[in-house]
PDB file of C-alpha atoms in Angstrom:
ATOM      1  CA  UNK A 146      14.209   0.314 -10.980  1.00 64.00           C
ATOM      2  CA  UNK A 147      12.481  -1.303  -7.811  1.00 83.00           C
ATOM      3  CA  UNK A 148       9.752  -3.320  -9.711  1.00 91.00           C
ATOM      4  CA  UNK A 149       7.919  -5.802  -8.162  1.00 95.00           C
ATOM      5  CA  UNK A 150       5.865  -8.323 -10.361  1.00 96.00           C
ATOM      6  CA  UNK A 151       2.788 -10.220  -9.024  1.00 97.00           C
ATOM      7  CA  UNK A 152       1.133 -13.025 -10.670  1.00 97.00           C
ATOM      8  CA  UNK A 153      -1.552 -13.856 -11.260  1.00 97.00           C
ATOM      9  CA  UNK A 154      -2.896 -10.778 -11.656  1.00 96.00           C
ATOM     10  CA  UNK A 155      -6.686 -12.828 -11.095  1.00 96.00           C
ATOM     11  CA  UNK A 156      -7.867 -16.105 -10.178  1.00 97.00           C
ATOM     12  CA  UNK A 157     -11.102 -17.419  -9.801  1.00 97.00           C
ATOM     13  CA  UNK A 158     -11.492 -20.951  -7.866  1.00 96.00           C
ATOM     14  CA  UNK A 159     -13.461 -23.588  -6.418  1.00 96.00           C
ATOM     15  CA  UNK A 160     -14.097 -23.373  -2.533  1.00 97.00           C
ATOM     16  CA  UNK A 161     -11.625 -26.228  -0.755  1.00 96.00           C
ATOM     17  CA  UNK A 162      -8.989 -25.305  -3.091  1.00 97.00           C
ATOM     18  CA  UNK A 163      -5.883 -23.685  -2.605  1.00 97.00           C
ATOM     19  CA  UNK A 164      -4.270 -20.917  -4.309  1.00 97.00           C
ATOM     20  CA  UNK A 165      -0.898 -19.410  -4.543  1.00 97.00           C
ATOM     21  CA  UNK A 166       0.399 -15.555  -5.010  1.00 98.00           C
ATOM     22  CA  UNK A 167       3.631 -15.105  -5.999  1.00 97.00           C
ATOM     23  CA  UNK A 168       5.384 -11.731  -5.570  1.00 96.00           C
ATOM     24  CA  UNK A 169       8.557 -11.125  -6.835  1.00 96.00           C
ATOM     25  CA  UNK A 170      11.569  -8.071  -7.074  1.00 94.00           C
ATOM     26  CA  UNK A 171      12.211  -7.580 -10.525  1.00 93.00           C
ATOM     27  CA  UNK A 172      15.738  -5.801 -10.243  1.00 89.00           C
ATOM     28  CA  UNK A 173      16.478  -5.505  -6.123  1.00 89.00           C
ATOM     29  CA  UNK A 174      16.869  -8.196  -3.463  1.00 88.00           C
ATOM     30  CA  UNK A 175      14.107  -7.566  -0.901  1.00 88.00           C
ATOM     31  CA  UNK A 176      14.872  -9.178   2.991  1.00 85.00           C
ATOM     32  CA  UNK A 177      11.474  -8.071   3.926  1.00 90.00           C
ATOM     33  CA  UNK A 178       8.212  -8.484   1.854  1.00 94.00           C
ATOM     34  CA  UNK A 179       4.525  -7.611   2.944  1.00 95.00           C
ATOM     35  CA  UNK A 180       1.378  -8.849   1.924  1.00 97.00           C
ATOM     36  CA  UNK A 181      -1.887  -6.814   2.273  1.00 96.00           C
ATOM     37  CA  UNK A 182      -5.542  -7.247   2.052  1.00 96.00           C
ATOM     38  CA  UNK A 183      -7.817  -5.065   0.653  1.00 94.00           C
ATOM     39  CA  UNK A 184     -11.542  -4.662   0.173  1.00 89.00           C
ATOM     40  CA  UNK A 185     -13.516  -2.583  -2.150  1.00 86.00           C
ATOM     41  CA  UNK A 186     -13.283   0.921  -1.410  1.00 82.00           C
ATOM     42  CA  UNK A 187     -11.506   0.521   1.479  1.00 86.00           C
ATOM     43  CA  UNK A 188      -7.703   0.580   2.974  1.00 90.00           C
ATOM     44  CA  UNK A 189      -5.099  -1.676   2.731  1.00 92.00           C
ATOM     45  CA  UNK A 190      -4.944  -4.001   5.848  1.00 94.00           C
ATOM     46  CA  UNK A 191      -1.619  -5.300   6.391  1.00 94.00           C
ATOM     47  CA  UNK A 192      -1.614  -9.446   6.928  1.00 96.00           C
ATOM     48  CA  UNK A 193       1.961 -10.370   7.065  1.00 95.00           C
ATOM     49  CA  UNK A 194       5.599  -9.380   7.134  1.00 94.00           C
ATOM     50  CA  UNK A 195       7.694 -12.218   5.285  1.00 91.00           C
ATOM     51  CA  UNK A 196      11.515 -12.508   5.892  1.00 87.00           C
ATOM     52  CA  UNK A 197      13.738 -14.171   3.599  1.00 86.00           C
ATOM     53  CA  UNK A 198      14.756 -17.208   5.580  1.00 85.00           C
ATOM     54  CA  UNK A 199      12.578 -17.200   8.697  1.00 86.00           C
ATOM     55  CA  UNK A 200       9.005 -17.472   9.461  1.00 89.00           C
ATOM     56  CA  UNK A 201       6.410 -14.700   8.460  1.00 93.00           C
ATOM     57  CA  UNK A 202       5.105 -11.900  11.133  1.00 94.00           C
ATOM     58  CA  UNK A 203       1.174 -12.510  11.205  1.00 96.00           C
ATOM     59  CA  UNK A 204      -0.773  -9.412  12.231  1.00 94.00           C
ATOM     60  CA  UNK A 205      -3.044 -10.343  14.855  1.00 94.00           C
ATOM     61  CA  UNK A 206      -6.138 -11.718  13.813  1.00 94.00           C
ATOM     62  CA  UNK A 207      -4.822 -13.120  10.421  1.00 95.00           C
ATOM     63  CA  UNK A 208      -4.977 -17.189  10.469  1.00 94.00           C
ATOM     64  CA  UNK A 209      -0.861 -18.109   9.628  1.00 93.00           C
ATOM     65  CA  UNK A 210      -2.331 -21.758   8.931  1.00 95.00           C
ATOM     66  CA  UNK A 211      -4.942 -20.401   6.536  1.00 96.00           C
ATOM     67  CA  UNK A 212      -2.553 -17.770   4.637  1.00 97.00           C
ATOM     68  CA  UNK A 213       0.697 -19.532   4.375  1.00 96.00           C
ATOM     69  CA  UNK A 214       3.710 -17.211   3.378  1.00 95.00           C
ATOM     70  CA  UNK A 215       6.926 -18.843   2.481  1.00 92.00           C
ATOM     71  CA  UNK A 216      10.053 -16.536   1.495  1.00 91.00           C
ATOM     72  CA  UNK A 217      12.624 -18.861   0.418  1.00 83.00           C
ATOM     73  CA  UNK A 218      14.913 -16.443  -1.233  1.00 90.00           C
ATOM     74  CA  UNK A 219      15.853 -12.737  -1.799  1.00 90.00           C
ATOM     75  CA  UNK A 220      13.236 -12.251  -4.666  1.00 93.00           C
ATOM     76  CA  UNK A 221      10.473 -14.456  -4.265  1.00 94.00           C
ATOM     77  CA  UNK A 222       7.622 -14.678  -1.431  1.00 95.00           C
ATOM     78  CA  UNK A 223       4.010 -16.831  -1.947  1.00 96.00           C
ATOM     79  CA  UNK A 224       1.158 -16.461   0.013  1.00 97.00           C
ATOM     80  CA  UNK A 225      -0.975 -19.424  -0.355  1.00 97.00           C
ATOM     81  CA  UNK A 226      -4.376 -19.302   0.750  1.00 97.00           C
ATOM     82  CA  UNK A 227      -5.874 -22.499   1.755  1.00 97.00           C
ATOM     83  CA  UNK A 228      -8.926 -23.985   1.483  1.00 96.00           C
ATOM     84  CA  UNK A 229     -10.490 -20.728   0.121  1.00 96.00           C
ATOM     85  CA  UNK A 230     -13.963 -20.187   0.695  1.00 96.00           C
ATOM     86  CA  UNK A 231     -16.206 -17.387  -0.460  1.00 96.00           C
ATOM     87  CA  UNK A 232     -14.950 -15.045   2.283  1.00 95.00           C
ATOM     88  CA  UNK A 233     -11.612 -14.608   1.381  1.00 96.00           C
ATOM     89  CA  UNK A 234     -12.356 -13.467  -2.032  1.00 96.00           C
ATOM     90  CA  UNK A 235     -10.398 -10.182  -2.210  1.00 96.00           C
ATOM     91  CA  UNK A 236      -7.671  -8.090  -3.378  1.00 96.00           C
ATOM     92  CA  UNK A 237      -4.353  -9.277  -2.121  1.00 97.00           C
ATOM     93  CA  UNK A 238      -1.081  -6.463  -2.505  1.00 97.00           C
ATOM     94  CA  UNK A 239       2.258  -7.409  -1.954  1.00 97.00           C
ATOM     95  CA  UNK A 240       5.180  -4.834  -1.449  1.00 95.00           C
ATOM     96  CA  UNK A 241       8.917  -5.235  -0.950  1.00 93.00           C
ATOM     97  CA  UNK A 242      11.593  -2.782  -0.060  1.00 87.00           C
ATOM     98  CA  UNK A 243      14.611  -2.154  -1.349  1.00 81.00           C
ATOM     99  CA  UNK A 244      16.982  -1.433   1.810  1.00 75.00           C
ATOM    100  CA  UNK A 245      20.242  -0.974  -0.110  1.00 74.00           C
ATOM    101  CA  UNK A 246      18.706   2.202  -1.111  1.00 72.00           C
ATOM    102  CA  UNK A 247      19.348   4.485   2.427  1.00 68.00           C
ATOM    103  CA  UNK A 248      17.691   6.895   1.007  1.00 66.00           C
ATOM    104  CA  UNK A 249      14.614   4.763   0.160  1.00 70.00           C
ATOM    105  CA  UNK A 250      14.798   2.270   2.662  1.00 72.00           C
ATOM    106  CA  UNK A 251      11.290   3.459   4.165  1.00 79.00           C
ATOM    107  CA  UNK A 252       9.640   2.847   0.651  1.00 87.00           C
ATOM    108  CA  UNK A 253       7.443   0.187  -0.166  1.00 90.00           C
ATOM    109  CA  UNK A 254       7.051  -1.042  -3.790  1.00 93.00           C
ATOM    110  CA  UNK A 255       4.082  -2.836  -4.238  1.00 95.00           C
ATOM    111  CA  UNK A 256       2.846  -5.596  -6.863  1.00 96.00           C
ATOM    112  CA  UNK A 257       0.102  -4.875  -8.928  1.00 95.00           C
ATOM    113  CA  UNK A 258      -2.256  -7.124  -7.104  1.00 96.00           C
ATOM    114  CA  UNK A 259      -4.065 -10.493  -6.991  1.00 97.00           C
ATOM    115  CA  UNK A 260      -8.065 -10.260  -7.596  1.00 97.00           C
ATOM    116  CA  UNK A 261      -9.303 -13.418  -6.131  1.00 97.00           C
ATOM    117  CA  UNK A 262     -12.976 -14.841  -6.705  1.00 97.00           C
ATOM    118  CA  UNK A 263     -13.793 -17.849  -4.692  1.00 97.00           C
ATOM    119  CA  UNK A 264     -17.044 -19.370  -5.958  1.00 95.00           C
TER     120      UNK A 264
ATOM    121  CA  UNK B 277      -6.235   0.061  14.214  1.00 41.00           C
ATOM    122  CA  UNK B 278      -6.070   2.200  11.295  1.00 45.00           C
ATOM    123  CA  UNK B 279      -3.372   5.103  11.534  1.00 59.00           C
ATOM    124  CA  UNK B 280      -4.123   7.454   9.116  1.00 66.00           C
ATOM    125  CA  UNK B 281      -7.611   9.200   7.672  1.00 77.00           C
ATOM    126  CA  UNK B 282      -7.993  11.019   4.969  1.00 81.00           C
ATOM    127  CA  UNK B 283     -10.759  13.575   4.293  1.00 85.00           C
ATOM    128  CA  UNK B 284     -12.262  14.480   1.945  1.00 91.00           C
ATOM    129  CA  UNK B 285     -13.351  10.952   1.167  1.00 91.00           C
ATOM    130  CA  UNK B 286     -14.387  11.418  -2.708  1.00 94.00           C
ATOM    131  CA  UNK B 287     -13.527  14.925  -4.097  1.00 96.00           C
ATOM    132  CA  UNK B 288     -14.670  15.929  -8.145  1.00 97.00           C
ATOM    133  CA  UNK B 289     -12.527  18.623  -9.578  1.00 97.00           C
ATOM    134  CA  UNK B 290     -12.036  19.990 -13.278  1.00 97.00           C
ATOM    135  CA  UNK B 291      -8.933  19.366 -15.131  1.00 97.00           C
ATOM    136  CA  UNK B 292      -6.842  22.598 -14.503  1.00 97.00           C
ATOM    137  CA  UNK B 293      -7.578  23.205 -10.647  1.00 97.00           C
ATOM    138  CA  UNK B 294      -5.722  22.041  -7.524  1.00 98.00           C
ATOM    139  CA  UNK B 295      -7.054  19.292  -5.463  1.00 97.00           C
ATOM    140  CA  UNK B 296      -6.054  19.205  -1.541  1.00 97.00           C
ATOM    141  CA  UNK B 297      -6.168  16.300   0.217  1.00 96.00           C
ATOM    142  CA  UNK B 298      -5.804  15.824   3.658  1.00 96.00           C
ATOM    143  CA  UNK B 299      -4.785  13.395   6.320  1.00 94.00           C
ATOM    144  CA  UNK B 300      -4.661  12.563  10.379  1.00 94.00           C
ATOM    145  CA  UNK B 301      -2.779  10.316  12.474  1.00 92.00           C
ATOM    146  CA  UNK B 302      -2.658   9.571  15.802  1.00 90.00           C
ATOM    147  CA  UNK B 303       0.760   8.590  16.804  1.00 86.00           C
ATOM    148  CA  UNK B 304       4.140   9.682  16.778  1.00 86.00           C
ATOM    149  CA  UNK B 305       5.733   8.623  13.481  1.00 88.00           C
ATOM    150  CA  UNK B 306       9.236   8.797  11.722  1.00 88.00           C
ATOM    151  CA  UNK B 307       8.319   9.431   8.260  1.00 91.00           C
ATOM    152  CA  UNK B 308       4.378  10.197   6.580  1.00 93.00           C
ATOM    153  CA  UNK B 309       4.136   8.710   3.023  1.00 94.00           C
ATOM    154  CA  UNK B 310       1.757   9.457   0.208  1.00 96.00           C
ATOM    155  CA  UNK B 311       0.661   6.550  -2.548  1.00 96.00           C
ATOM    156  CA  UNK B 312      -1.579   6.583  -5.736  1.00 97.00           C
ATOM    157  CA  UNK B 313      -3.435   3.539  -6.705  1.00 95.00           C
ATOM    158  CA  UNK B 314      -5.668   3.474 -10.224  1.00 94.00           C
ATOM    159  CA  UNK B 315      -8.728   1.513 -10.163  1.00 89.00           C
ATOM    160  CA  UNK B 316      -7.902  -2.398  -9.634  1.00 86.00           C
ATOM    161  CA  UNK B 317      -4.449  -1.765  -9.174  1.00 90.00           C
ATOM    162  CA  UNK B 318      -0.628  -1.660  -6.847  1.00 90.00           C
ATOM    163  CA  UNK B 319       0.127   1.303  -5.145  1.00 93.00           C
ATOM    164  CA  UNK B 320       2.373   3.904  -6.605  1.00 94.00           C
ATOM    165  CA  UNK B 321       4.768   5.971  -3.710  1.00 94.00           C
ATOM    166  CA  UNK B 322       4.496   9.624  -4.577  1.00 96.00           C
ATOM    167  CA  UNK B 323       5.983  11.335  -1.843  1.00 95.00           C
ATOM    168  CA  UNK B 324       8.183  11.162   1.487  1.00 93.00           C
ATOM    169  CA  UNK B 325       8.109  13.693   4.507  1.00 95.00           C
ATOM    170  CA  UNK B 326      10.371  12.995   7.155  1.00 93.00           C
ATOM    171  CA  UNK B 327       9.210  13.710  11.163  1.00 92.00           C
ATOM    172  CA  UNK B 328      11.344  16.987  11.129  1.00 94.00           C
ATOM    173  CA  UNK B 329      10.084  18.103   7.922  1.00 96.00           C
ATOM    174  CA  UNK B 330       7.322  20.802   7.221  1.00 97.00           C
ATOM    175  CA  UNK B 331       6.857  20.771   3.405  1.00 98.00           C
ATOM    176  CA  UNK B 332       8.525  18.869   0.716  1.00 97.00           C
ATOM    177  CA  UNK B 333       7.886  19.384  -3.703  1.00 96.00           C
ATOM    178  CA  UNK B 334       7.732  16.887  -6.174  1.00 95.00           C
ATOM    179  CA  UNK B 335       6.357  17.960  -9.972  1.00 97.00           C
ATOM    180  CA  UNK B 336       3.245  18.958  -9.271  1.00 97.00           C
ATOM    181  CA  UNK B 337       2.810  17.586  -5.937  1.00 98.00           C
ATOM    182  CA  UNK B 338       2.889  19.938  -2.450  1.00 98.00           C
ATOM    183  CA  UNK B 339       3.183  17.980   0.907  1.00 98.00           C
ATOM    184  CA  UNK B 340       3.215  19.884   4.606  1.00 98.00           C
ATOM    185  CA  UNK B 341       3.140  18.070   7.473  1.00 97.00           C
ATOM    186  CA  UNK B 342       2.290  19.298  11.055  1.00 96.00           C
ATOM    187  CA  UNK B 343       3.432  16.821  13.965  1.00 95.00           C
ATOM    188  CA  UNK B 344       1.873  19.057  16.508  1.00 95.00           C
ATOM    189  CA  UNK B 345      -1.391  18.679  14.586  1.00 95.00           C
ATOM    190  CA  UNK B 346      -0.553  14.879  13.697  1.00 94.00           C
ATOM    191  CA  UNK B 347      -1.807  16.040  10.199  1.00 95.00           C
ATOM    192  CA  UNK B 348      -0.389  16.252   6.573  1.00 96.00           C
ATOM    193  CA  UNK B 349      -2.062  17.696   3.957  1.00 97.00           C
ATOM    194  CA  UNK B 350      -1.238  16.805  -0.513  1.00 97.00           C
ATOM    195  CA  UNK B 351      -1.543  19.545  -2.609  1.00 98.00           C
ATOM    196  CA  UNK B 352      -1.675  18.550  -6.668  1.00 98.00           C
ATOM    197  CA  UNK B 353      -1.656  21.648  -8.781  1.00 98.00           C
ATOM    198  CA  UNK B 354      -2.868  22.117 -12.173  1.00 98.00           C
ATOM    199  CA  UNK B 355      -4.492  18.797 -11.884  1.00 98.00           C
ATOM    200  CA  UNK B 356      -5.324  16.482 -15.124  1.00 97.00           C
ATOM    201  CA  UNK B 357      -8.063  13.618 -16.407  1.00 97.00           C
ATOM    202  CA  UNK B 358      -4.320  11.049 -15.617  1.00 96.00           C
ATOM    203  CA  UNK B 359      -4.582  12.407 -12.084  1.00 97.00           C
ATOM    204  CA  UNK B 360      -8.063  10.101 -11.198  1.00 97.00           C
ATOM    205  CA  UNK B 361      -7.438   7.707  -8.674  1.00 97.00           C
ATOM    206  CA  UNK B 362      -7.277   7.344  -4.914  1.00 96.00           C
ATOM    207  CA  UNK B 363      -4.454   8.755  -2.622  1.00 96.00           C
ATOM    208  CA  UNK B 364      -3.321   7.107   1.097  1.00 95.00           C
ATOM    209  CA  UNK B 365      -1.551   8.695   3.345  1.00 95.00           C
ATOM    210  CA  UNK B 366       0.697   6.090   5.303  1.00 94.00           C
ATOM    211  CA  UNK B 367       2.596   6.206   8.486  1.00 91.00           C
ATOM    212  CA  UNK B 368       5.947   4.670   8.411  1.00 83.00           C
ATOM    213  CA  UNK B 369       6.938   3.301  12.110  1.00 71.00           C
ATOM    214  CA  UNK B 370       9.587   0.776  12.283  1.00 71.00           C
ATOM    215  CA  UNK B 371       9.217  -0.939   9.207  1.00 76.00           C
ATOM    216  CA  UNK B 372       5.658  -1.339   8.606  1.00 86.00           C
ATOM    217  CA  UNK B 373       3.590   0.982   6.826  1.00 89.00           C
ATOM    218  CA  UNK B 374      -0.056   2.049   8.066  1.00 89.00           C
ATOM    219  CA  UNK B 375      -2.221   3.275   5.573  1.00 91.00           C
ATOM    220  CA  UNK B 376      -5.342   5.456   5.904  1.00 89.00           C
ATOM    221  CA  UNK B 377      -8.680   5.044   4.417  1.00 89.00           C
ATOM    222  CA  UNK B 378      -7.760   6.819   1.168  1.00 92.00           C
ATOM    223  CA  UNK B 379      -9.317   9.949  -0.627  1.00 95.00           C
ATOM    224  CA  UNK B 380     -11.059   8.832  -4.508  1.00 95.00           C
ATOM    225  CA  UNK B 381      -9.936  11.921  -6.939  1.00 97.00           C
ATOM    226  CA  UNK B 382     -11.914  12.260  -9.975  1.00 97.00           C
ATOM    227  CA  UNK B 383     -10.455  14.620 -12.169  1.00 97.00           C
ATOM    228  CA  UNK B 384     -12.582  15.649 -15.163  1.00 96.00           C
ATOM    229  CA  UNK B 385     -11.469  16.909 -18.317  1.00 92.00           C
TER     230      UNK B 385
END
């Protein structure tokens, strides 16, 4: 159990597009997702908490207009990044728990990631 | 800022040994986590150790944690080529996780 699919798995675009991440729970219903950033060889830098029915929790210094995060119901949160440029290329993790599980409530289950290439 | 760091930063073992990794924090936490991640990949959870926990077993896997020190350290015994791949510690607060820098295991056969 507690599988969480991510798609696409890569994407390569144009700079001035836009591009959308989808992360969804596979077999729980997650209130709270999270979407992380990382570089290579480094840490994962947490961007955003997204809530099923409200508006995202930015961590300071992430752009909310830039990396929109919509979590419109109990399986599904996007993060769209908009009008990429060169810079944001990275990998992008998302995670969701499961807190019907008490016993696993602290756990995150991540997605397998999102390598994007912005040319 | 970061919560967690991990040392060694890169460790090389042979298949068969132990590998120790280690990690520091620097505030007071409810719960210390351990993940895995393979190369281009999510994050697999290993391992929980609660704030009034000193050691906790899984399989192969060891995990102490010292609050007074603000350090935890991950033990993997008998370790094998599958093992290769980089290990973050990550401090649990309220609902967000903070992850250290991560250790890179390379485990040859």
């Amino acid at each position: 159990g507690a599988v969480v699919s991510q798609h696409p798995s890569w994407v390569i675009c144009k700079s001035g597009t836009s591009v959308k991440i989808e992360c969804r729970s596979l077999d729980f219903q997650a209130t709270t997702m999270f979407w992380y950033r990382q570089f290579p060889k480094q840490s994962l830098m947490l961007m955003a908490t997204s809530n099923e029915g409200s508006k995202a929790t930015y961590e300071q210094g992430v752009e909310k207009d830039k990396f929109l995060i919509n979590h419109a119901s109990l399986t599904l949160s996007t993060l769209t990044v908009t009008s990429a440029h060169p810079e944001d290329s990275s990998f992008y993790i998302c995670s969701a728990r499961d807190t019907t599980l008490v016993a696993a409530k602290n756990i995150q289950y991540f997605g397998a990631g999102t390598r994007l290439s912005v040319l | 800022s970061q919560q967690g760091e991990e040392d060694p930063q890169a460790l090389s073992i042979q298949e068969g040994e132990n590998a120790t990794m280690n990690c520091s924090y620097k505030t007071s936490i409810n719960n210390l986590q351990w993940y895995r991640q393979n190369s281009g990949r999510g994050l697999v959870h290993l391992i929980l150790i609660r704030s009034n926990e000193r050691e906790k077993h899984s399989g192969r896997l060891r995990v102490t944690l010292d609050t007074s020190k603000k350090s935890s350290s991950l033990l993997i015994t008998a370790s094998r080529a599958a093992d290769t791949a980089s290990y973050f510690c990550a401090t649990s607060g309220y609902s967000t996780l903070t992850f250290g820098k991560g250790t890179m295991l390379l485990v040859s056969p």
